[in-house]
Short mmCIF file of C-alpha atoms in Angstrom, two decimals:
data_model
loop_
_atom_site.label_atom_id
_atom_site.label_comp_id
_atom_site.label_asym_id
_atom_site.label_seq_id
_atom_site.Cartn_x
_atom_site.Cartn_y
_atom_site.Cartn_z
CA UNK Q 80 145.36 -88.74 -107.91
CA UNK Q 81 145.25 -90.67 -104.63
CA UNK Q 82 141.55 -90.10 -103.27
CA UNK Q 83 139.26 -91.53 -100.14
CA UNK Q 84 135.39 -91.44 -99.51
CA UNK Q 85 134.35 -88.73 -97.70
CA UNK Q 86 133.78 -88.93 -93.55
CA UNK Q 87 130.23 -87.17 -93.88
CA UNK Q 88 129.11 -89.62 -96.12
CA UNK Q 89 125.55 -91.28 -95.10
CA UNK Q 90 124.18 -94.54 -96.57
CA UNK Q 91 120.34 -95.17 -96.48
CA UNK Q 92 118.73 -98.06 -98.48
CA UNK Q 93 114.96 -98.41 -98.73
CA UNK Q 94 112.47 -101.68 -100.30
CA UNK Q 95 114.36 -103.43 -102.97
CA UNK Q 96 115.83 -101.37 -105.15
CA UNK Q 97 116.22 -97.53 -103.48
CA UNK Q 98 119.88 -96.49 -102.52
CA UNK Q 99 120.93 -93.19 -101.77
CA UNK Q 100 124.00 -91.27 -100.42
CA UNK Q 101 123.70 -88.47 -98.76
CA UNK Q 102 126.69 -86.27 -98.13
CA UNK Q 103 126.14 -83.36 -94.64
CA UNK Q 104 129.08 -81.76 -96.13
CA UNK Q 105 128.07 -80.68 -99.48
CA UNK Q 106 124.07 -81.41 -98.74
CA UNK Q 107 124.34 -83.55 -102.10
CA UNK Q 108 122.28 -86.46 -102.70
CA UNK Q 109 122.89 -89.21 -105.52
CA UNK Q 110 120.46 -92.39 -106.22
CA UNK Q 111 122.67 -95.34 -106.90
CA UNK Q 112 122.06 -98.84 -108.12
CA UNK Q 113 122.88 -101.56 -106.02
CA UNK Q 114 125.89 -102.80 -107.48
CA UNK Q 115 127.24 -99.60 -107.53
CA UNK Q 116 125.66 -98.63 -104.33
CA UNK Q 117 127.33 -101.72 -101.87
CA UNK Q 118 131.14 -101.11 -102.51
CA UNK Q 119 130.65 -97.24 -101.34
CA UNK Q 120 128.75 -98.58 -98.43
CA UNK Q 121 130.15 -101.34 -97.39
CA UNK Q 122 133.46 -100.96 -95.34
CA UNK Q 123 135.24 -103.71 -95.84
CA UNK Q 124 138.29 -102.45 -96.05
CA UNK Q 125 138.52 -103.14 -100.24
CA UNK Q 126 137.94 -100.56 -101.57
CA UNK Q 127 135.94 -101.72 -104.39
CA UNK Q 128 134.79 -98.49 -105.39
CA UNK Q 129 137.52 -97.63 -107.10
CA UNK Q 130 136.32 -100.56 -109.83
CA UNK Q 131 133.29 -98.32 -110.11
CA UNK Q 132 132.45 -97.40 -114.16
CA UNK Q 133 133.89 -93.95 -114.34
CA UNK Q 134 130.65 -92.02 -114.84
CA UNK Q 135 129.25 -92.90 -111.44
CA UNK Q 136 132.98 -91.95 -109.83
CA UNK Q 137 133.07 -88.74 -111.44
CA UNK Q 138 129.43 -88.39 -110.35
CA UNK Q 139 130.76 -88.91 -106.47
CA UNK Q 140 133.74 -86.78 -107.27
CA UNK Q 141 131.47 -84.10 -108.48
CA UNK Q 142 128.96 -84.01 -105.09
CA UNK Q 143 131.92 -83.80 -102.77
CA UNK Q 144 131.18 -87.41 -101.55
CA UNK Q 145 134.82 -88.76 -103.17
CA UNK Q 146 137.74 -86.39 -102.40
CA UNK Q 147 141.77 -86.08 -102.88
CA UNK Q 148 143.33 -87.71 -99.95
CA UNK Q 149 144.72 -84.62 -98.80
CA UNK Q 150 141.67 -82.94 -98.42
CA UNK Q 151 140.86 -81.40 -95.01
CA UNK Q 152 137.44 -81.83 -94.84
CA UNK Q 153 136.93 -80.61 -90.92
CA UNK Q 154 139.06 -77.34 -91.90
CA UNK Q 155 136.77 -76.64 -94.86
CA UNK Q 156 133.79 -76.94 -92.95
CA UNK Q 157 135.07 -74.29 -90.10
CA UNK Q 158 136.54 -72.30 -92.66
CA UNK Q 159 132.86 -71.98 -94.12
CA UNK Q 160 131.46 -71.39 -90.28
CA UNK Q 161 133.66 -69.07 -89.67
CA UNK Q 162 132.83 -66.93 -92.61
CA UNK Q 163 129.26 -67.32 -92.09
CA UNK Q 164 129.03 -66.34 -88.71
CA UNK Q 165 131.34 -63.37 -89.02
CA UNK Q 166 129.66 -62.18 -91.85
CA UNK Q 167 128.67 -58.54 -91.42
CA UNK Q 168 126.79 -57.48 -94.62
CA UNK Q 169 123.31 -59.43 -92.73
CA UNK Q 170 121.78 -57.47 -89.60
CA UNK Q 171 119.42 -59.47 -88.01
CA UNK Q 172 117.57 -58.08 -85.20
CA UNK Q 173 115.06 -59.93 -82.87
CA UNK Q 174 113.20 -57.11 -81.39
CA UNK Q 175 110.85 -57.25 -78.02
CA UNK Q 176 108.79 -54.34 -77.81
CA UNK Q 177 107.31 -55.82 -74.83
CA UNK Q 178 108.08 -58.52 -72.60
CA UNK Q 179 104.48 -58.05 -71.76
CA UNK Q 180 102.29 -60.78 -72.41
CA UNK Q 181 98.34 -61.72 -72.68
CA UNK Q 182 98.79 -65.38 -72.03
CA UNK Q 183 99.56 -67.81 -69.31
CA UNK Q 184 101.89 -70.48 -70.94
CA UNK Q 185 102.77 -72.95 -68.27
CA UNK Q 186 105.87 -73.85 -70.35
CA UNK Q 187 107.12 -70.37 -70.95
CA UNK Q 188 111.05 -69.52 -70.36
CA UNK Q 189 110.39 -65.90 -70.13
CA UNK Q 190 109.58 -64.17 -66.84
CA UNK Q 191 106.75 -61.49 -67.42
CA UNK Q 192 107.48 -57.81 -67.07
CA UNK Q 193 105.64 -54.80 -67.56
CA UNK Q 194 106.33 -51.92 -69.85
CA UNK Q 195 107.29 -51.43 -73.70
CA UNK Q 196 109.93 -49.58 -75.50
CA UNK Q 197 109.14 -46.14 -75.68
CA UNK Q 198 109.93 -43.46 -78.44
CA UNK Q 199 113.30 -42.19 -77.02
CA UNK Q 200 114.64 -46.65 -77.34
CA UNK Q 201 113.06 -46.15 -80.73
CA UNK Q 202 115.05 -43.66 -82.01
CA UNK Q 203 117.74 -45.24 -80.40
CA UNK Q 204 117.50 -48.45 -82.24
CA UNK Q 205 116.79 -46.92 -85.38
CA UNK Q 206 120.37 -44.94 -84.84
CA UNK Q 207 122.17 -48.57 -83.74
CA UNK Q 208 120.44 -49.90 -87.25
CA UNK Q 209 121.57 -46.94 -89.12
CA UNK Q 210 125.30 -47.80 -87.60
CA UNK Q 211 125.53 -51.07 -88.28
CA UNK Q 212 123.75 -51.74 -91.68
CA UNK Q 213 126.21 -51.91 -95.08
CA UNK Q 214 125.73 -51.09 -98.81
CA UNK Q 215 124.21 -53.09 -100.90
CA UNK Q 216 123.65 -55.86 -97.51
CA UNK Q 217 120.11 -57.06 -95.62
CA UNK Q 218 118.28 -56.59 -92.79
CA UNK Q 219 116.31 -59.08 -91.18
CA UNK Q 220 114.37 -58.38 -88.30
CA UNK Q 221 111.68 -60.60 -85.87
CA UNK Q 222 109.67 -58.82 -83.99
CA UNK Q 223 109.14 -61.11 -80.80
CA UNK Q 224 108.10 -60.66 -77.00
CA UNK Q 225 106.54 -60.91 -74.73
CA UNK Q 226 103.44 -60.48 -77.57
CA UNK Q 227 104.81 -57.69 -79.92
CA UNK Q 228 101.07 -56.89 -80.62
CA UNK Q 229 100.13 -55.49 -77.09
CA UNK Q 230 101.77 -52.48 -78.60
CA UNK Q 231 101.08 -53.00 -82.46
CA UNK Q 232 102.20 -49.36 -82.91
CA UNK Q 233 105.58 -49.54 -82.05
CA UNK Q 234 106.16 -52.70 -84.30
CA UNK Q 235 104.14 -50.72 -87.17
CA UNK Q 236 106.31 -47.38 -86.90
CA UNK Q 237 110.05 -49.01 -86.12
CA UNK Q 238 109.21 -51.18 -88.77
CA UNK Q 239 108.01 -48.33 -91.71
CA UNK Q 240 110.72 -46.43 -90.16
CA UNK Q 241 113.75 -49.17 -91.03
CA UNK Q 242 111.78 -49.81 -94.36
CA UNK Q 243 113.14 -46.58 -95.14
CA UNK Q 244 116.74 -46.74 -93.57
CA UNK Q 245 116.92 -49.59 -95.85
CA UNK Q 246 115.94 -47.73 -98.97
CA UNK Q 247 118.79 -45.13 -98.06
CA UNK Q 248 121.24 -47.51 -97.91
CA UNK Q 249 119.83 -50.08 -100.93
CA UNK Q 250 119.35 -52.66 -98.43
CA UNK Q 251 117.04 -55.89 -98.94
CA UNK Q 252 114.85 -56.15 -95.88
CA UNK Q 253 113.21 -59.14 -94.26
CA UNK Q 254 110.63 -58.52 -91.19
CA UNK Q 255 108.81 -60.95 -89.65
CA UNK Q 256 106.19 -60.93 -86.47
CA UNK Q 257 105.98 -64.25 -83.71
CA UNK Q 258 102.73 -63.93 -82.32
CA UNK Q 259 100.69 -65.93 -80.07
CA UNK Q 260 98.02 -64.78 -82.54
CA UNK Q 261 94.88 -63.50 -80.31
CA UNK Q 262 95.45 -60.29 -81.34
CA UNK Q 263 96.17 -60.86 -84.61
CA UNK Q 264 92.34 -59.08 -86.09
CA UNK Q 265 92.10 -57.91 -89.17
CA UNK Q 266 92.37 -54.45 -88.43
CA UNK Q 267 96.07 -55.10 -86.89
CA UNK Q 268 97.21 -57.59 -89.48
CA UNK Q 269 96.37 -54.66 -92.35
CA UNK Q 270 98.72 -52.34 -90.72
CA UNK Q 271 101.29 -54.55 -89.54
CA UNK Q 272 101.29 -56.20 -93.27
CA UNK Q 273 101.39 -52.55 -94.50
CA UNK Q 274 103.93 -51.90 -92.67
CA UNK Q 275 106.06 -54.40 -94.33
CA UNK Q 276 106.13 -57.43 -92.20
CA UNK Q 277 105.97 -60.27 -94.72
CA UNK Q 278 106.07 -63.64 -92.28
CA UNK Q 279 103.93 -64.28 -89.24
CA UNK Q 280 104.09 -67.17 -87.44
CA UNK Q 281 101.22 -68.49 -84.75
CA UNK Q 282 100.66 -71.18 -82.41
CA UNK Q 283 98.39 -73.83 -82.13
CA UNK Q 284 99.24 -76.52 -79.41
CA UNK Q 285 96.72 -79.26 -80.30
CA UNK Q 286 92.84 -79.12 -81.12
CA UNK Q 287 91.08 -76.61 -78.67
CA UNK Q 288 90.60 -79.56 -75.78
CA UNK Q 289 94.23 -79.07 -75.32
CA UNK Q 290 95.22 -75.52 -76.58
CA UNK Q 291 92.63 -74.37 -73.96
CA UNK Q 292 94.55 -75.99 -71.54
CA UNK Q 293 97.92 -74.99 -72.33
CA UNK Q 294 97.79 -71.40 -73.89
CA UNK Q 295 95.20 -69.40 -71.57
CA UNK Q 296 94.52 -65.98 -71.39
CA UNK Q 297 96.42 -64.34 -68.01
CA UNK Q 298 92.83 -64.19 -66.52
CA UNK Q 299 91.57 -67.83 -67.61
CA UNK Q 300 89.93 -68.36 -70.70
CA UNK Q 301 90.34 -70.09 -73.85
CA UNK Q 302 92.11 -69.14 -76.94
CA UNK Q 303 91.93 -71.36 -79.91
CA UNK Q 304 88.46 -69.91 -81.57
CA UNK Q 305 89.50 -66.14 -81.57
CA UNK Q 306 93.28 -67.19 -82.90
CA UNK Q 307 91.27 -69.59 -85.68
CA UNK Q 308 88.93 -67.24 -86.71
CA UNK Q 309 91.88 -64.58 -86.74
CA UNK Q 310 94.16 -66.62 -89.19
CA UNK Q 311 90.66 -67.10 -91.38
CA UNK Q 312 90.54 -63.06 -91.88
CA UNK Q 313 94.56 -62.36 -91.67
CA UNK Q 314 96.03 -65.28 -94.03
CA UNK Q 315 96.24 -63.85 -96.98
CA UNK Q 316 97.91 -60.37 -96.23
CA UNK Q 317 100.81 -62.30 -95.49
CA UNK Q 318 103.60 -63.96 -97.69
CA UNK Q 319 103.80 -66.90 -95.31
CA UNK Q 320 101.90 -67.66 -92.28
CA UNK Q 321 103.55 -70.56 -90.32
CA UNK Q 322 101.33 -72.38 -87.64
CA UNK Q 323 103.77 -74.35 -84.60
CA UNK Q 324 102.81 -76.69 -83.06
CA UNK Q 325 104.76 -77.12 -79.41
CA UNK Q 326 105.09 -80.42 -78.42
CA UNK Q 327 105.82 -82.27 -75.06
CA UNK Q 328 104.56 -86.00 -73.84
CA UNK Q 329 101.39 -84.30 -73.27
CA UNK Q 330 100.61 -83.56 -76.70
CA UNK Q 331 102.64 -85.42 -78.98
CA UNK Q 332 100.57 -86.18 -81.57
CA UNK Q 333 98.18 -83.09 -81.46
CA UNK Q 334 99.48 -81.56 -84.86
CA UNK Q 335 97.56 -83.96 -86.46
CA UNK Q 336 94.30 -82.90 -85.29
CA UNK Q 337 95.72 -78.93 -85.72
CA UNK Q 338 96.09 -80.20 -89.02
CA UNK Q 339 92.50 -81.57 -89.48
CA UNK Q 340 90.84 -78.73 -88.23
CA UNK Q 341 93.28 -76.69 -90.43
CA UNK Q 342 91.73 -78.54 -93.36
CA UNK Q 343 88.33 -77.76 -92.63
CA UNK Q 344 88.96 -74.45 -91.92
CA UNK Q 345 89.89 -74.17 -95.64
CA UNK Q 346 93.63 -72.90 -94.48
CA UNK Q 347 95.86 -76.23 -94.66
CA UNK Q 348 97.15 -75.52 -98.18
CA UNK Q 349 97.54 -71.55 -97.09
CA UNK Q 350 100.05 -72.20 -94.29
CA UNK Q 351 102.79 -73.91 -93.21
CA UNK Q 352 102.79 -76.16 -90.79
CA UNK Q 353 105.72 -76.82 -88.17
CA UNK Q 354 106.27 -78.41 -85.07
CA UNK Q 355 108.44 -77.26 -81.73
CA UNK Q 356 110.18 -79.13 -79.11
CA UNK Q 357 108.70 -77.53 -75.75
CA UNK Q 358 112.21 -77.36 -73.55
CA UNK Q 359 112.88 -76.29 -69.94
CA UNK Q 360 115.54 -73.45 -69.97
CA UNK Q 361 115.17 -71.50 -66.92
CA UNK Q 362 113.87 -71.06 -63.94
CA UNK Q 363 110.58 -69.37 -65.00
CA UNK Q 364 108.96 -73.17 -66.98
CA UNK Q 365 111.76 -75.60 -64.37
CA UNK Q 366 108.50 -76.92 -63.46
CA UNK Q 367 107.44 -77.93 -66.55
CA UNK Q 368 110.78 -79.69 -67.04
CA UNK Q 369 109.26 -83.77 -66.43
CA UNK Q 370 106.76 -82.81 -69.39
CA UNK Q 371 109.15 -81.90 -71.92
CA UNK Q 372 110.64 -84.75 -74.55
CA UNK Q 373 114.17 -85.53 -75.10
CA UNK Q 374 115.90 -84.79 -78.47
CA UNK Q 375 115.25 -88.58 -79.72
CA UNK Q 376 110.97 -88.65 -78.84
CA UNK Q 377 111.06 -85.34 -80.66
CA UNK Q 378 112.64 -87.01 -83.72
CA UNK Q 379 110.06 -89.81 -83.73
CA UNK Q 380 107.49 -87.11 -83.85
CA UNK Q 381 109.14 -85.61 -86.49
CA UNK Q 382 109.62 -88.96 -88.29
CA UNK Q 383 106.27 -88.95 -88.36
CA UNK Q 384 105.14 -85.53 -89.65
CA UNK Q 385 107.62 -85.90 -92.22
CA UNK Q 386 106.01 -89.00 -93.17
CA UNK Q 387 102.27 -87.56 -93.28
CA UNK Q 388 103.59 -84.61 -95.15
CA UNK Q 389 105.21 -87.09 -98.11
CA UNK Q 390 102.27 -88.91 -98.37
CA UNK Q 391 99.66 -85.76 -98.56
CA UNK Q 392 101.75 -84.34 -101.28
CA UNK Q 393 103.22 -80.80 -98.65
CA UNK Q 394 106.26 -79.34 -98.60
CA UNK Q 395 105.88 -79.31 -94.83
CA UNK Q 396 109.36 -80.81 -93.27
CA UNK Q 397 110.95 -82.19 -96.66
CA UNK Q 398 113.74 -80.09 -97.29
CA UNK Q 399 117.28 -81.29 -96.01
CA UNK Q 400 119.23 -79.96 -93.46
CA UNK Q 401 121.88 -77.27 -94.11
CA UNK Q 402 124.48 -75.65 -92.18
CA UNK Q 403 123.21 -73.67 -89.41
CA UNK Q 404 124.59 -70.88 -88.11
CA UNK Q 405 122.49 -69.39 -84.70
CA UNK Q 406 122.26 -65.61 -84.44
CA UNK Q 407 123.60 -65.47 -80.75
CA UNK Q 408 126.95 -66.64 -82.43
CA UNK Q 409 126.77 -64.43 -85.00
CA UNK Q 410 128.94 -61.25 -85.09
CA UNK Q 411 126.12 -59.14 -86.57
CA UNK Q 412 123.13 -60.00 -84.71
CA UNK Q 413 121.27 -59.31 -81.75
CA UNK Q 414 118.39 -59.35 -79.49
CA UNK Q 415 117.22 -55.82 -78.22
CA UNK Q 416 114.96 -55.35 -75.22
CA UNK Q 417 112.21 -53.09 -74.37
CA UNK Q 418 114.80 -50.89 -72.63
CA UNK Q 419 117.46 -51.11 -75.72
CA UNK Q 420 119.45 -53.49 -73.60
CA UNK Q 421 121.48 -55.90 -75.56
CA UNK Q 422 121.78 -59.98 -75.78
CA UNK Q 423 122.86 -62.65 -78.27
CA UNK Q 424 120.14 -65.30 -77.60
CA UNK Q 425 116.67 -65.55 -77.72
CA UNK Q 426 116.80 -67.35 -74.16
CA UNK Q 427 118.05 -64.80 -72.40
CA UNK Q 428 115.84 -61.29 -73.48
CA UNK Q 429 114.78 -59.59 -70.33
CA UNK Q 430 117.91 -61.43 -68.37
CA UNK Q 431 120.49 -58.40 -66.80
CA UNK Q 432 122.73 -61.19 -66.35
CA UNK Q 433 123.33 -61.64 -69.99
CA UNK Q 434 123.18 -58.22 -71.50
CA UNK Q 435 126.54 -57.12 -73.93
CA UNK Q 436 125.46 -53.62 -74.13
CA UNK Q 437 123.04 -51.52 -74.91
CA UNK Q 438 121.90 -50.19 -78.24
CA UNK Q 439 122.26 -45.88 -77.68
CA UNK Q 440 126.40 -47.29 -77.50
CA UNK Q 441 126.77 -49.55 -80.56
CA UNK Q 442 130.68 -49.80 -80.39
CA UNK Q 443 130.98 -50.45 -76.88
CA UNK Q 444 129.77 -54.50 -76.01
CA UNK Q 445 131.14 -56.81 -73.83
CA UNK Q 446 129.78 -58.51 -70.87
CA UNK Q 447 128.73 -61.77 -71.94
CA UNK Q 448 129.45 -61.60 -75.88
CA UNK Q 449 132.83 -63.03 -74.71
CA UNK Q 450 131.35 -66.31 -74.64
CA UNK Q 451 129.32 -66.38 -77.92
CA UNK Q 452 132.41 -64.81 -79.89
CA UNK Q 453 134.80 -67.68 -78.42
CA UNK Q 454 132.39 -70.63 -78.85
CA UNK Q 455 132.83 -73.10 -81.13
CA UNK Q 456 131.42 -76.82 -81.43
CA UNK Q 457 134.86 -78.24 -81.54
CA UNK Q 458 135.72 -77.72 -78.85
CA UNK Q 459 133.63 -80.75 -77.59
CA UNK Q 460 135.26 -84.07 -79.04
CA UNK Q 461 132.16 -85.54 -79.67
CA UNK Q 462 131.45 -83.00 -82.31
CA UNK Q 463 134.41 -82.61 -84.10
CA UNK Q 464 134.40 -86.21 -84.53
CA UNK Q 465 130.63 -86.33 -85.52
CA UNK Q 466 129.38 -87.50 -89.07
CA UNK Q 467 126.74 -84.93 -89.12
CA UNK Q 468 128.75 -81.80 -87.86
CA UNK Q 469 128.35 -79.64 -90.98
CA UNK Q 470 124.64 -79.65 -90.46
CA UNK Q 471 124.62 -79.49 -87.04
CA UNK Q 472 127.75 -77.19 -85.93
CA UNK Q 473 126.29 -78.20 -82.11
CA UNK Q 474 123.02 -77.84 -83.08
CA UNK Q 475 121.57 -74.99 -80.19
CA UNK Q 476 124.81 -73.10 -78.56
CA UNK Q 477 123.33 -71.99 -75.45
CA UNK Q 478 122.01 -75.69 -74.98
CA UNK Q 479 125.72 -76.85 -75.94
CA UNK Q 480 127.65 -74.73 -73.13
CA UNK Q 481 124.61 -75.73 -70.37
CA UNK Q 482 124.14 -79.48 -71.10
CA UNK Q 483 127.19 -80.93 -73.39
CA UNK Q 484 127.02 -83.17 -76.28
CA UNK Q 485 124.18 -85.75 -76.54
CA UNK Q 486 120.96 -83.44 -74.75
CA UNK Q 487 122.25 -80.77 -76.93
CA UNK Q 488 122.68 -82.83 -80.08
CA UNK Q 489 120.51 -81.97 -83.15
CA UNK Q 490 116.93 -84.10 -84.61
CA UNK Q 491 119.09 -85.10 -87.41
CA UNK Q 492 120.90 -87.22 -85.04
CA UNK Q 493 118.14 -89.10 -84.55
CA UNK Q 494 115.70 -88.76 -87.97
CA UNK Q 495 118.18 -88.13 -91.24
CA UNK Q 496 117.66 -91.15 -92.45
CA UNK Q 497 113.87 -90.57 -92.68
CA UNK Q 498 114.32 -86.94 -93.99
CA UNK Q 499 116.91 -87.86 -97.05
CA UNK Q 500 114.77 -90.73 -97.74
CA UNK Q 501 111.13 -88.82 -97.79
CA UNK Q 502 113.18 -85.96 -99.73
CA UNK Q 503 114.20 -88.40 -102.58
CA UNK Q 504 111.05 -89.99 -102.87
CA UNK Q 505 109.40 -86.65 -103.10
CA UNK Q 506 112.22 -85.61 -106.08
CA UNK Q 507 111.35 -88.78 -107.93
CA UNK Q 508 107.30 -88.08 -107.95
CA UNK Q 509 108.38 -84.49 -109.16
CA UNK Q 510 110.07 -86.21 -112.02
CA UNK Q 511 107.49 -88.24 -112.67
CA UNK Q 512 105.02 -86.11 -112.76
CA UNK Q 513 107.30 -83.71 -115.06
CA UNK Q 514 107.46 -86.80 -117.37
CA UNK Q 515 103.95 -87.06 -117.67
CA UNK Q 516 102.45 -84.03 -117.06
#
């Protein structure tokens, strides 16, 4: 059988004697010794890899990192897209009850607007959930605003209330709650938990000096103290509480003091940590556009949380990439309004311009789905001929269509090397440790 190395294959070498292969097709990594490592890597047009001892060949065969000639490796990898992303047994929901919102975030994409969903969009949504969920599938739901907990009894009933549609129909269910946190009290964070949300994730943009600066009450005031103390009452009625950290040239390095003060407040090892890219999407935060970093500073960042994380022993950042699939290209989920109006991405909640529908008319959407059901990265040369594609599939699609290859391209662009190389070294203390503990 005539056979070839694969195109996604990725070649990292670290100190003397570390060589991996990392392969954004398959996601498999393999540690190779030198000698065997340099004919894979090296293209010298020789092929000496095929004098390779037959154990470490069958080894490459076996990751999907040496294939049959007549392997189509761009088809497979839009063959498994395409099934993905018009997959119908998940509904995911991201649900504003609000677009409301306490704070004053100078970077925020969303323009504020009164009201909330009242009980008539309530039943409404349940009826669109009840419509579109299948037998034996999931439901995933985000609650997300505006701040979903101006109105924490909306997010506690809808939620108890497709708890049980689930049940009905022997459906797994997911719910989680983005918060800016400040209202996150104990007395809310009981119900809401109750309720069934399992994941809640909060923000902390740097130690209070900045946070104070950056997420402000609408009135003026700080926030960082009340959301601390919050997360010290709240942390463990949830399955996972994730802290972000938003970064911009402002604050690039303030997760590392979010992570100090984590530490002393006894809640490092209770949450995960995870850092955002602050971006300038609309009109609302155009202003805040000259503050925000490009794709590659981000990475660097990264680089270097990944790095911190490795060497304190956290899971924070280590896992490797895998094919992403974004809900606004997905046939079977949606972002719903306070007024049950309809859109595919998060960007563009609250945005009439946008809306595919509306949920009280479940088998009627069109408007601007066209564009999300027709997209596809390939359709951008750079991409299809891109090394990284399978873990990337254009990375953000919305930032795709407005800004083209390059902008739009992925971290891992910019930071796999640093990411397969932290995640081996983290598998090999594992097995270490296993040997000796």
């Amino acid at each position: 059988m005539m056979e070839k190395l694969s195109r996604y294959n990725h070649f990292f070498q670290m100190a003397d004697t570390l060589r991996v292969v990392y392969n954004a097709r398959t996601g498999a990594v393999v540690r190779l010794l030198p000698q065997h490592f340099d004919p894979v890597a090296v293209d010298d047009h020789s092929e000496r890899w095929r004098k390779l001892p037959d154990s470490v060949l069958e080894m490459l065969r076996d990751t999907g990192m040496l294939i049959s000639t007549g392997t189509d490796e761009l088809k497979e990898v839009l063959e498994r897209y395409e099934k993905k992303r018009t997959a119908t047994n998940k509904l995911s929901l991201t649900i504003a009850p609000t677009l409301d919102c306490n704070f004053a975030c100078p970077y925020c994409y969303e323009s504020r607007q009164p009201g909330k969903m009242d009980r008539k969009t309530g039943n409404q949504l349940l009826d669109f959930v009840r419509a579109r969920l299948e037998t034996g599938g999931k439901l995933s739901v985000t609650w997300y605003g505006g701040e979903p907990l101006l109105v924490p009894d909306t997010v506690v009933t809808l939620t108890n209330e497709m708890e049980k549609l689930a049940i009905i129909s022997s459906v797994t269910t997911d719910f989680s709650l983005v918060t800016n946190g400040y209202l996150l009290s104990g007395p809310i964070a009981e119900k809401v938990s109750a309720a069934g949300v399992r994941e809640v994730q909060v923000t902390l943009d740097g130690p209070p000096e900045i946070h104070d600066t950056r997420r402000t009450l609408r009135g003026g005031g700080g926030t960082f103290a009340i959301i601390l103390e919050n997360l010290k009452k709240t942390v463990d009625l949830f399955e996972t509480v994730r802290v972000r950290v938003n970064l911009d040239v402002q604050n690039r390095d303030a997760w590392k003091r979010v992570k100090e003060i984590l530490g002393e407040a006894g809640l490092l090892s209770r949450v995960e940590l995870s850092l955002g890219m602050v971006e300038a999407i609309s009109d609302t935060d155009a202003v805040y556009r000259d503050a925000c970093m490009d794709v590659g500073g981000f990475s660097d960042t990264l680089a270097d949380f990944m790095l911190d994380s490795y060497q304190e022993g956290r899971c924070d950042a280590l896992e490797l990439p895998s094919m992403p699939v974004c809900g606004a290209i997905s046939e079977n989920a949606f972002v719903v309004a306070p007024d049950g109006s309809l859109t595919k991405c998060w960007n563009d909640v609250g945005n009439p311009g946008k809306v595919i529908g509306h949920i009280s008319d479940p088998n009627h959407l069109n408007g601007d789905l066209k564009r999300w059901r027709q997209f596809t990265p390939t359709d951008w040369q750079e991409c299809r001929d891109c090394d990284i594609l399978p873990i990337c599939m254009g990375s953000c699609p919305d930032r795709l269509m407005r800004l083209g290859p390059g902008p739009a391209c992925t971290r891992w662009k910019h930071c796999l090397r640093e990411a397969v190389i932290l995640y081996t070294l983290s598998r090999i203390k594992e097995e270490e440790h296993g040997k000796t503990g």
